[in-house]
Short mmCIF file of C-alpha atoms and ligand atoms in Angstrom, two decimals:
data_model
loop_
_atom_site.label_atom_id
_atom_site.label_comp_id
_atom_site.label_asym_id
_atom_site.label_seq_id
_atom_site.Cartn_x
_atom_site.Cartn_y
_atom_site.Cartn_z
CA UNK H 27 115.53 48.05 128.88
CA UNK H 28 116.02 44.99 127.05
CA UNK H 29 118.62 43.00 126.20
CA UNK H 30 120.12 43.75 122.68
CA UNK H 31 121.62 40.39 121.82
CA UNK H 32 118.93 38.82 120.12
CA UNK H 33 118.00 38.40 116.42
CA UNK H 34 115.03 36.57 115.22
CA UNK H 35 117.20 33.27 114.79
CA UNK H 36 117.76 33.42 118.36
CA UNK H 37 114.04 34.04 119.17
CA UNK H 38 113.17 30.96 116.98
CA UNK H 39 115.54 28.69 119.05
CA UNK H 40 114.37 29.85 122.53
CA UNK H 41 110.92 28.20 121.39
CA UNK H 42 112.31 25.40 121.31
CA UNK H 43 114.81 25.92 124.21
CA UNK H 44 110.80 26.73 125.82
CA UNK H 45 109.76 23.75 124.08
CA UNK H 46 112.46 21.57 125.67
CA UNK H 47 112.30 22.75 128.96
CA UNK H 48 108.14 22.47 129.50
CA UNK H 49 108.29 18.80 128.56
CA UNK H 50 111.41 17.97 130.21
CA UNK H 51 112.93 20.07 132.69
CA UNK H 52 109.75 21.07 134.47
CA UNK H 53 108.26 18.16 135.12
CA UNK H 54 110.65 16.44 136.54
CA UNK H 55 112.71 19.02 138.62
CA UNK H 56 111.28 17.99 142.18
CA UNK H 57 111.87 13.84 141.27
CA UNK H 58 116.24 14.90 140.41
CA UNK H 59 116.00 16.70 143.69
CA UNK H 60 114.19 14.12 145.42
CA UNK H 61 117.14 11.38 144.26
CA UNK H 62 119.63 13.79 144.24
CA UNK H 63 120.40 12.63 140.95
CA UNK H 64 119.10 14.33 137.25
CA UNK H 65 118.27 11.29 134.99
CA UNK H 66 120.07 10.56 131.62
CA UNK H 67 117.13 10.81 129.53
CA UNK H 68 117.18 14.69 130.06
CA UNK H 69 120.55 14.70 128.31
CA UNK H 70 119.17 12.80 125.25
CA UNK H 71 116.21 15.02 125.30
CA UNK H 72 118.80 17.79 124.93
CA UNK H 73 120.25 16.33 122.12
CA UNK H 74 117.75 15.27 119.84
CA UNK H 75 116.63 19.07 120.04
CA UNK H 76 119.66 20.51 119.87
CA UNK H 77 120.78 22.48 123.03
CA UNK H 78 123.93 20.45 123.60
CA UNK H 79 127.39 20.56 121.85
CA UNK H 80 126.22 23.43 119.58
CA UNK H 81 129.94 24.54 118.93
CA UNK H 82 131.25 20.58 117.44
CA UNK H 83 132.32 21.04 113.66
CA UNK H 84 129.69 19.83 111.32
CA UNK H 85 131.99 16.79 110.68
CA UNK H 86 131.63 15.71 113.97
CA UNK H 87 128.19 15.92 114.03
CA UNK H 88 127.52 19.30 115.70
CA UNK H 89 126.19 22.42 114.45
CA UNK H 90 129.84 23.98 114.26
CA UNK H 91 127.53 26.90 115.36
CA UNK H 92 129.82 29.64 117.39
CA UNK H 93 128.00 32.19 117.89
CA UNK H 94 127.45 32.14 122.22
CA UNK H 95 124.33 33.91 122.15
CA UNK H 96 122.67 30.46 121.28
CA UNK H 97 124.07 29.05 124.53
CA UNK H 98 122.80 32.33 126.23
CA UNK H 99 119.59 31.44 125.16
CA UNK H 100 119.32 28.13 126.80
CA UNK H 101 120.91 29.35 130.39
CA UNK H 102 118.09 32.52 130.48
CA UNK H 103 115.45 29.42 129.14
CA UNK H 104 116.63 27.11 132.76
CA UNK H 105 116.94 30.17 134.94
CA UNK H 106 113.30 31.11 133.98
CA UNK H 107 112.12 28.02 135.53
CA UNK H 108 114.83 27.27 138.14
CA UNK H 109 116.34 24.65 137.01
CA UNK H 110 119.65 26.10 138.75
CA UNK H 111 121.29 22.05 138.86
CA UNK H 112 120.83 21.23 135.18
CA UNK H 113 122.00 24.50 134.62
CA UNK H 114 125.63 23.60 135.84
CA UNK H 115 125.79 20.46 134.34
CA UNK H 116 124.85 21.46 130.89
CA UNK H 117 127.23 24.92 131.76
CA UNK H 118 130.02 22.15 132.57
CA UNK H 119 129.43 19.82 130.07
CA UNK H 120 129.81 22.07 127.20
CA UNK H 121 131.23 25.31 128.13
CA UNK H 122 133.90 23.56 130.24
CA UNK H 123 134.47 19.81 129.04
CA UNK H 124 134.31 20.56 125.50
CA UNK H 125 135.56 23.58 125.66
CA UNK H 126 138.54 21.79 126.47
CA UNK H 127 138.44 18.90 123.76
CA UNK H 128 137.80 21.51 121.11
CA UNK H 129 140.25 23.53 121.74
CA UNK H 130 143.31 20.81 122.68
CA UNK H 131 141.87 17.52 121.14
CA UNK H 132 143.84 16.08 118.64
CA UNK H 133 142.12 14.52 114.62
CA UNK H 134 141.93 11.42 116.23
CA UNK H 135 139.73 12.36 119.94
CA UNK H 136 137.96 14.53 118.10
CA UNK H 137 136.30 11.82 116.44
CA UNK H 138 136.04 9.45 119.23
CA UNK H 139 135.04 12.19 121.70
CA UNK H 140 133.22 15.06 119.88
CA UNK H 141 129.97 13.42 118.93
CA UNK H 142 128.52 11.87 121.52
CA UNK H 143 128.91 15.77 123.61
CA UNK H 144 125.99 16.32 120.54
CA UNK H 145 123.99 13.56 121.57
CA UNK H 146 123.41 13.74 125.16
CA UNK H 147 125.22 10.51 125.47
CA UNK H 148 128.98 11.38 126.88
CA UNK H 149 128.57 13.82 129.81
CA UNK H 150 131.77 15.34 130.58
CA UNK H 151 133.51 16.83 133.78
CA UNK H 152 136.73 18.69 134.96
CA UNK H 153 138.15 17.48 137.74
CA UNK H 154 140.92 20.18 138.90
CA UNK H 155 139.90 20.90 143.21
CA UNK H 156 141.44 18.13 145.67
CA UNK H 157 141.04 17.91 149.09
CA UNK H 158 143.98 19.82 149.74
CA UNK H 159 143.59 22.06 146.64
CA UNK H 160 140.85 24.96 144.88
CA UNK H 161 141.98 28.33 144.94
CA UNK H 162 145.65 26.94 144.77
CA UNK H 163 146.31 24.65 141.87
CA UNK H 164 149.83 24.24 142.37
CA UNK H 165 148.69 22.90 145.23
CA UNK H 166 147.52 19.73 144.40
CA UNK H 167 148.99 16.03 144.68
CA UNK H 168 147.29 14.09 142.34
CA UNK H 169 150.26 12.70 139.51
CA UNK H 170 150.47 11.18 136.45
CA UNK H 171 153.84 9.04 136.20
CA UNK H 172 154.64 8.16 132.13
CA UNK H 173 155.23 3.84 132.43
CA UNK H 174 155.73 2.65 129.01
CA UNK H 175 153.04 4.08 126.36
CA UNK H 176 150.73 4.83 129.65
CA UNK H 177 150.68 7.30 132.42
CA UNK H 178 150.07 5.71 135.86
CA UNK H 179 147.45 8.25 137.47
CA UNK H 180 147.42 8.62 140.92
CA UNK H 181 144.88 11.21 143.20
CA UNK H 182 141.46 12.32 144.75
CA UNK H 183 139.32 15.76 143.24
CA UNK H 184 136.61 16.69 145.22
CA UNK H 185 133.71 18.63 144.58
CA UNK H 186 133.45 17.51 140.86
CA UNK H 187 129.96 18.16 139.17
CA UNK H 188 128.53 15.66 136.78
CA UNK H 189 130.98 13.29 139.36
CA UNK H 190 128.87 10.28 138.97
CA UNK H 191 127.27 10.81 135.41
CA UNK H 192 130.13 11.66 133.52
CA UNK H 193 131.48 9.23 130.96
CA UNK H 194 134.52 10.93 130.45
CA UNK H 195 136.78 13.23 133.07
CA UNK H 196 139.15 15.91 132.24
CA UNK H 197 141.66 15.25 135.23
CA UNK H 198 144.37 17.89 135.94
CA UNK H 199 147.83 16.18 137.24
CA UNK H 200 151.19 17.18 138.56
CA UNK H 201 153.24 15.64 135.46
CA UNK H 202 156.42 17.30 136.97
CA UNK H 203 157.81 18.32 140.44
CA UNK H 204 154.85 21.21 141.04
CA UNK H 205 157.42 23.76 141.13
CA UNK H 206 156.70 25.25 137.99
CA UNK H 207 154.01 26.18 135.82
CA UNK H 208 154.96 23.25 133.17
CA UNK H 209 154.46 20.68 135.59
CA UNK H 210 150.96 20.08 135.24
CA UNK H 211 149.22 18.06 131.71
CA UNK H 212 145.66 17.38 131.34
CA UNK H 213 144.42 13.48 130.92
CA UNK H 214 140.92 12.31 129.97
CA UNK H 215 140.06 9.06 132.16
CA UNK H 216 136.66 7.20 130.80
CA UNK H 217 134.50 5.47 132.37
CA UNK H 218 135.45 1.98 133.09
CA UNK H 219 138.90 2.09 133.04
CA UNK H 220 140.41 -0.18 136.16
CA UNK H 221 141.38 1.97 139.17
CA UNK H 222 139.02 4.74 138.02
CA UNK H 223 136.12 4.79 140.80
CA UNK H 224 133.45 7.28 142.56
CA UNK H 225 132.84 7.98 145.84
CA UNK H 226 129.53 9.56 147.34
CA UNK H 227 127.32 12.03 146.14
CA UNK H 228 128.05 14.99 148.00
CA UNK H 229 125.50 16.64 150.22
CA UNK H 230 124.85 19.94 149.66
CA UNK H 231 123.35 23.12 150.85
CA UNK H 232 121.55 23.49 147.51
CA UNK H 233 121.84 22.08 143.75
CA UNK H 234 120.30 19.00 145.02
CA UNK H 235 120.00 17.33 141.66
CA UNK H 236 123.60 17.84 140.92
CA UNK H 237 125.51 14.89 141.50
CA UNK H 238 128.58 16.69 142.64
CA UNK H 239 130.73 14.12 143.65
CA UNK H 240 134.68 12.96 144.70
CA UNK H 241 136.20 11.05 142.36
CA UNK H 242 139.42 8.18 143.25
CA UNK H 243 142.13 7.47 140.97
CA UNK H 244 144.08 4.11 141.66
CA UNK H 245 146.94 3.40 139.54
CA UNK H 246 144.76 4.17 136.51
CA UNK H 247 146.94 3.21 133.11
CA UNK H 248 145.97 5.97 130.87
CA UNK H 249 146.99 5.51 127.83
CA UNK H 250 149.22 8.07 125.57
CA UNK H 251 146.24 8.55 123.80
CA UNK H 252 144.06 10.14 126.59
CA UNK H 253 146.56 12.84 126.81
CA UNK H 254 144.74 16.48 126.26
CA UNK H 255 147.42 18.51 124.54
CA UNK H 256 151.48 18.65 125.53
CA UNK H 257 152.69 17.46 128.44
CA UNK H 258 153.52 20.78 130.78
CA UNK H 259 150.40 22.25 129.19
CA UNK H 260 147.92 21.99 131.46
CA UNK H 261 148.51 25.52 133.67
CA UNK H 262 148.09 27.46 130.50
CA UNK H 263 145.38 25.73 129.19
CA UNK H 264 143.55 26.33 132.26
CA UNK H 265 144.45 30.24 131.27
CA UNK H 266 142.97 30.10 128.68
CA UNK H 267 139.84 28.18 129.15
CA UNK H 268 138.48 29.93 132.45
CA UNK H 269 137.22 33.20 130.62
CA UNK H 270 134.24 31.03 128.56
CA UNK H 271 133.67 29.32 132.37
CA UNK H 272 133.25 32.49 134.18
CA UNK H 273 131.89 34.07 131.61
CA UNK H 274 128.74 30.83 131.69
CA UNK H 275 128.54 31.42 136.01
CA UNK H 276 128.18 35.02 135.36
CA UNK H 277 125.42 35.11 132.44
CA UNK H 278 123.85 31.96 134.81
CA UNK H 279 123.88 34.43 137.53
CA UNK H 280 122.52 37.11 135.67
CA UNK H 281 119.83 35.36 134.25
CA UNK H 282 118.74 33.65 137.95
CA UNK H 283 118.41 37.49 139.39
CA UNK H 284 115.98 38.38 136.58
CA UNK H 285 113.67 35.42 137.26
CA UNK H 286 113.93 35.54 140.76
CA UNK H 287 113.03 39.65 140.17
CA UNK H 288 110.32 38.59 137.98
CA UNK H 289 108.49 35.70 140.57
CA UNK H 290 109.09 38.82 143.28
CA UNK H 291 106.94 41.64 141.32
CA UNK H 292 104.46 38.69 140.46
CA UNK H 293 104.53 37.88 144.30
CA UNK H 294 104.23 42.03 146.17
CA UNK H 295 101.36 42.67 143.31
CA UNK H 296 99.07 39.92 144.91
CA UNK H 297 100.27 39.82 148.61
CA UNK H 298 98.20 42.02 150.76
CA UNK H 299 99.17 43.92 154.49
CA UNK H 300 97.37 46.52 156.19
CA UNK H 301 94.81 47.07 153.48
CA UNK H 302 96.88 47.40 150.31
CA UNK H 303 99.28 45.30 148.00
CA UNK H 304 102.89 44.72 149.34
CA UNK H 305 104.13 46.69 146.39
CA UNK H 306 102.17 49.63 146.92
CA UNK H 307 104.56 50.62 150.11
CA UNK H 308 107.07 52.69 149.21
CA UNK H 309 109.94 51.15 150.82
CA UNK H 310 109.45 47.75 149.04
CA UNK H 311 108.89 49.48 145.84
CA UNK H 312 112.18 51.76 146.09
CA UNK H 313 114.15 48.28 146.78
CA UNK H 314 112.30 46.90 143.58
CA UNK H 315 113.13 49.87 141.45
CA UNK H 316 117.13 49.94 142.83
CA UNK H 317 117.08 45.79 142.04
CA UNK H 318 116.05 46.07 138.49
CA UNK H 319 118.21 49.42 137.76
CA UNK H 320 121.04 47.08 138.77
CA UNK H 321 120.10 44.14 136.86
CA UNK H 322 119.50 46.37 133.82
CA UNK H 323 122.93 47.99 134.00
CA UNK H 324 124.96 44.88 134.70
CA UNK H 325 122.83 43.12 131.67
CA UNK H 326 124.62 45.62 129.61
CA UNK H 327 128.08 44.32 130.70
CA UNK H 328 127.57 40.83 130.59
CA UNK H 329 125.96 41.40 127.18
CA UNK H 330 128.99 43.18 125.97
CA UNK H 331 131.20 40.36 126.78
CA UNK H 332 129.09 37.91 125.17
CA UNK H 333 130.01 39.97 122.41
CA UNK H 334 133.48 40.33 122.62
CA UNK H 335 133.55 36.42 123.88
CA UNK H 336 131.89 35.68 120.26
CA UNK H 337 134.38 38.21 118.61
CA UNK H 338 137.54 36.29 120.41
CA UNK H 339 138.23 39.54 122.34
CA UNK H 340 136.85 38.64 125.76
CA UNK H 341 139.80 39.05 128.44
CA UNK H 342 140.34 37.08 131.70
CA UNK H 343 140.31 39.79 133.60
CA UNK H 344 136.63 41.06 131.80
CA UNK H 345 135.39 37.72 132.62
CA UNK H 346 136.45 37.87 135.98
CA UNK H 347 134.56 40.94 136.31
CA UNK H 348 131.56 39.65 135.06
CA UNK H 349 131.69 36.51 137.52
CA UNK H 350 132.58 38.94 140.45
CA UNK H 351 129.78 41.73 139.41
CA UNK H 352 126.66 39.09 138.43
CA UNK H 353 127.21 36.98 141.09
CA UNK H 354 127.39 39.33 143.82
CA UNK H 355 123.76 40.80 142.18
CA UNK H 356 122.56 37.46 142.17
CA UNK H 357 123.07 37.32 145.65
CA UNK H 358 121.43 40.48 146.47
CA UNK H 359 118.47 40.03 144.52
CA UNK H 360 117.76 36.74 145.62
CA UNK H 361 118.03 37.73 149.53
CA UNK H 362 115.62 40.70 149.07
CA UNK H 363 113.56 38.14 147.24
CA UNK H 364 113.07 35.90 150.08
CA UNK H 365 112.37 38.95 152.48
CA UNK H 366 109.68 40.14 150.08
CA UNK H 367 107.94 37.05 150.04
CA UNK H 368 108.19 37.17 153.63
CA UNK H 369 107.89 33.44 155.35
CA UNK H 370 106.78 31.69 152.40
CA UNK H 371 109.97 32.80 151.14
CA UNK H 372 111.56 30.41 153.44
CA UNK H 373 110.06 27.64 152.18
CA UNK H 374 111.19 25.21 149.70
CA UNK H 375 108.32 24.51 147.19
CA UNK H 376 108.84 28.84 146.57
CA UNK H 377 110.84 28.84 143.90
CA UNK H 378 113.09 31.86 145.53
CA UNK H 379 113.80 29.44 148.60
CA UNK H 380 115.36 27.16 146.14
CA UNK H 381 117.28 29.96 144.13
CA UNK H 382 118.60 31.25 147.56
CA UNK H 383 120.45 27.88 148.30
CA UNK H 384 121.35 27.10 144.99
CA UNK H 385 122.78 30.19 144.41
CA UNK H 386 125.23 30.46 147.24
CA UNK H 387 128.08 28.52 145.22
CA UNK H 388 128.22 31.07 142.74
CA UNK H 389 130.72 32.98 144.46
CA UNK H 390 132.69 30.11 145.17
CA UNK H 391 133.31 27.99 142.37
CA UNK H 392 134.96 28.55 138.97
CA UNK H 393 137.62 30.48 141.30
CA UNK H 394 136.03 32.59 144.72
CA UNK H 395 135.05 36.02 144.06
CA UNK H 396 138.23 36.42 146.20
CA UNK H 397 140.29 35.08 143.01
CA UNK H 398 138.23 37.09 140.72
CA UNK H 399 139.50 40.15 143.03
CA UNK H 400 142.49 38.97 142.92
CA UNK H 401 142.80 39.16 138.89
CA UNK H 402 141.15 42.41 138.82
CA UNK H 403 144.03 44.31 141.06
CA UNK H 404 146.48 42.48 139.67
CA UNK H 405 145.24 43.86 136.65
CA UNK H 406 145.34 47.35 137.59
CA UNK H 407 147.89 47.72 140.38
CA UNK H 408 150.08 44.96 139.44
CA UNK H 409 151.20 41.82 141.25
CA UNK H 410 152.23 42.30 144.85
CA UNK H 411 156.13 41.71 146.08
CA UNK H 412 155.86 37.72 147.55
C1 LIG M 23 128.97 22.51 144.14
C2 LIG M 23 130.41 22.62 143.71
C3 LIG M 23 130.77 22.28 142.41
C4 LIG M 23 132.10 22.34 142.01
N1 LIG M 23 132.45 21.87 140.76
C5 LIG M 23 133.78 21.70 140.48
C6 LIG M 23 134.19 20.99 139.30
O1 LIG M 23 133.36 20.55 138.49
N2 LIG M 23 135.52 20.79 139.10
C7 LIG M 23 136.47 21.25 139.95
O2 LIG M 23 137.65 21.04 139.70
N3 LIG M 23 136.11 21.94 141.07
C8 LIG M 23 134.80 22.16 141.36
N4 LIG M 23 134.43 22.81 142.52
C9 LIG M 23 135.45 23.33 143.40
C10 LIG M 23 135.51 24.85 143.46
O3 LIG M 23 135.98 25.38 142.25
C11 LIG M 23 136.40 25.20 144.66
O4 LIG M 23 135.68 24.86 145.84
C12 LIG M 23 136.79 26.68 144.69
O5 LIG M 23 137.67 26.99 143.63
C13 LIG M 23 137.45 27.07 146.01
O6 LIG M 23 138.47 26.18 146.37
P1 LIG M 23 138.50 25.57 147.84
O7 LIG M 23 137.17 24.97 148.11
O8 LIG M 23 139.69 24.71 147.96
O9 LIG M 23 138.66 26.83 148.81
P2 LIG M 23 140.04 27.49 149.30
O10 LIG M 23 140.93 27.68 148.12
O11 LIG M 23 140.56 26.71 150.44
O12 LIG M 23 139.54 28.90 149.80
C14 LIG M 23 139.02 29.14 151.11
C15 LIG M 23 138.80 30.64 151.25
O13 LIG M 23 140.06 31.31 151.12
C16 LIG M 23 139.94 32.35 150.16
N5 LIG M 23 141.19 32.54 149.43
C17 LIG M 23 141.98 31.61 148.84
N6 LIG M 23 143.01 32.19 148.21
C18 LIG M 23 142.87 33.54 148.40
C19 LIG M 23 143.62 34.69 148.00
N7 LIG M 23 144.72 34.58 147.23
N8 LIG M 23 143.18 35.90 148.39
C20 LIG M 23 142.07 36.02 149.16
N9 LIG M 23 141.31 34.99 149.56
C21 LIG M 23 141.72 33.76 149.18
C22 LIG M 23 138.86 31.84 149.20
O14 LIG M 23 138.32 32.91 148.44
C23 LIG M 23 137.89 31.22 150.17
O15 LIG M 23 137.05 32.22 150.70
C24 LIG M 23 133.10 22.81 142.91
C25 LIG M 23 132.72 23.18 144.21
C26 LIG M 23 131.42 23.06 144.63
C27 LIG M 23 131.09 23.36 146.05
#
């Protein structure tokens, strides 16, 4: 069964989504893994053909297109090829960063931020997780102290992807004691402002080309003018932008276990053992027939919310599902992938090796399946007595 979410406008764009990523993404995959690094150009490549910033208002140079199913488009065109760390950072850069601008961004960022998330030529990150701090967000020490018309910003994040590329940082600070949920405000630091400085790439057990990274913040003056929104807002505007960023690690997830489904069938219909093709015994074809039932029938849900996300309906709790369910598939079908391909599976130049340890932060970031748990029960039981 195939998906039902596309029209022929969003068949014309995935050519050049396919376009994009043959010239671009493919060839160079193995060089940003190799320097742990992806290169700028690929973001300007991006936007000169249009994959980035899709949802900016025409008057600030985007598309002011809003329907998500162009976005979807793109993620199922990287997952095809594996191209798992460009993946997050386009996922972060626009359904996360700008997410946030558009939404909270007053007449006057809009116009100094908006346009270059169009171009390729801002790259933008959300630095929430600390040391100290993930799951927990009242949790964390980082503070932004008002001194005149600036706020002195104090703290360490950790873990923060597009860390060394990004021009311009969404930082999350305490803004009050941390005792309540209006004690937190959101800040944009830029690049080059004094006191603002990176610290290592981080080294990971897979998205190699993703600079994750820590990020220091000494006494950085930000001005007035770098603040996202109202001052307390920050814990609800997290609220309310975490569906659209589950909702991208879920459809990201989804779309991985279909390729990786798709190199397996390619790879048990040529393999040969004791006279006949590794999908010809039973046992491997049951496993391929229960895989793809599941993909099918979760492709249905995540679908659905794409649809209610574009309709404005899309819940937190939904999204959580979605995160929890295609993430947990992903998992699955990637580990039977590897055992299908049997030890070439294990090795990195298969393309399931790499999807098997870039895949493994799926159900940890954006909030741990654990959180996503937690929201569902919540949801149906209620919250427990503290
Ligand atoms: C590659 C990568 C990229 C990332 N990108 C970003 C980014 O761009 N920006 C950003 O801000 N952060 C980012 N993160 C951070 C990520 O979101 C956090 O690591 C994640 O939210 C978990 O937080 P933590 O690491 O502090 O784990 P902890 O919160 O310490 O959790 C440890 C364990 O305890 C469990 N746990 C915690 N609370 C509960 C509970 N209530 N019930 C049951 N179990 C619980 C967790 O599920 C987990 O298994 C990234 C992380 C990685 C590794």
């Amino acid at each position: 069964m195939e998906s039902v979410l596309f029209d022929e406008d969003h068949e014309a764009y995935r050519e050049v989504v396919q376009e994009f990523v043959k010239r671009h993404v493919v060839p160079n995959m193995d060089k940003w893994d190799a320097d742990r690094l992806i290169d700028r150009d690929v973001w300007l490549a991006a936007g000169r053909q249009g994959l980035l910033g899709l949802s900016v208002p025409e008057e600030y140079g985007g598309a002011g297109e809003l329907d998500y199913r162009f976005r979807v488009i793109v993620m199922l065109e990287l997952a095809r090829v594996g191209a798992s760390s460009l993946q997050s950072g386009f996922t972060t850069n626009d359904d996360i960063a700008l997410n946030y601008l558009l939404r909270h961004a007053d007449e006057e960022q809009r116009k100094r931020w908006l346009h270059g998330f169009v171009t390729g030529e801002t790259i933008g990150a959300i630095a929430m997780t600390e040391p100290g701090a993930g799951s927990d967000l009242r949790g964390i020490k980082a503070t932004a102290v008002r001194d005149g018309d600036d706020w002195v910003l104090n703290g360490t994040k950790t873990f923060i992807t597009n860390g060394i590329l990004s021009d311009l940082v969404i930082v999350f600070a305490r803004t009050g004691d941390g005792s309540g949920s209006k004690d937190f405000s959101l800040f944009v630091v830029e690049e080059g402002m004094p006191g603002f400085s990176r610290g290592r790439k981080l080294d990971k057990v897979g998205l190699h080309a993703q600079d994750t990274a820590e990020l220091f913040f000494d006494n950085v003056r930000v001005p007035q003018r770098n603040l996202l929104g109202e001052i307390g807002g920050g814990f609800p505007y997290l609220m309310q932008s975490l569906p659209l960023e589950r909702l991208g690690i879920a459809i990201a997830a989804q779309a991985s276990a279909e390729a990786v489904l798709d190199w397996t069938l390619d790879y048990v219909r040529e393999r040969e053992a004791f006279g006949r093709r590794i999908a010809d015994f039973q046992a491997v074809g049951f496993k391929l027939a229960e895989l793809r039932t599941a993909i099918e029938v979760s492709r249905a849900y995540i679908d659905r919310c794409v649809l209610e996300y574009n309709a404005g309906t899309l819940t937190a709790v939904d999204a959580a599902k979605a995160k929890l369910h295609a993430t947990e598939l992903q998992h699955e079908v990637i580990d039977a992938g590897v055992q299908l391909h049997g030890g070439y599976g294990y090795m990195m130049e298969y393309p399931v090796a790499k999807a098997f340890v870039d895949a493994r932060i799926q159900r940890i970031y954006g909030g741990t399946n654990e959180v996503m748990k937690e929201i569902i029960q919540r949801d149906l039981i209620g919250r427990r007595p503290s």
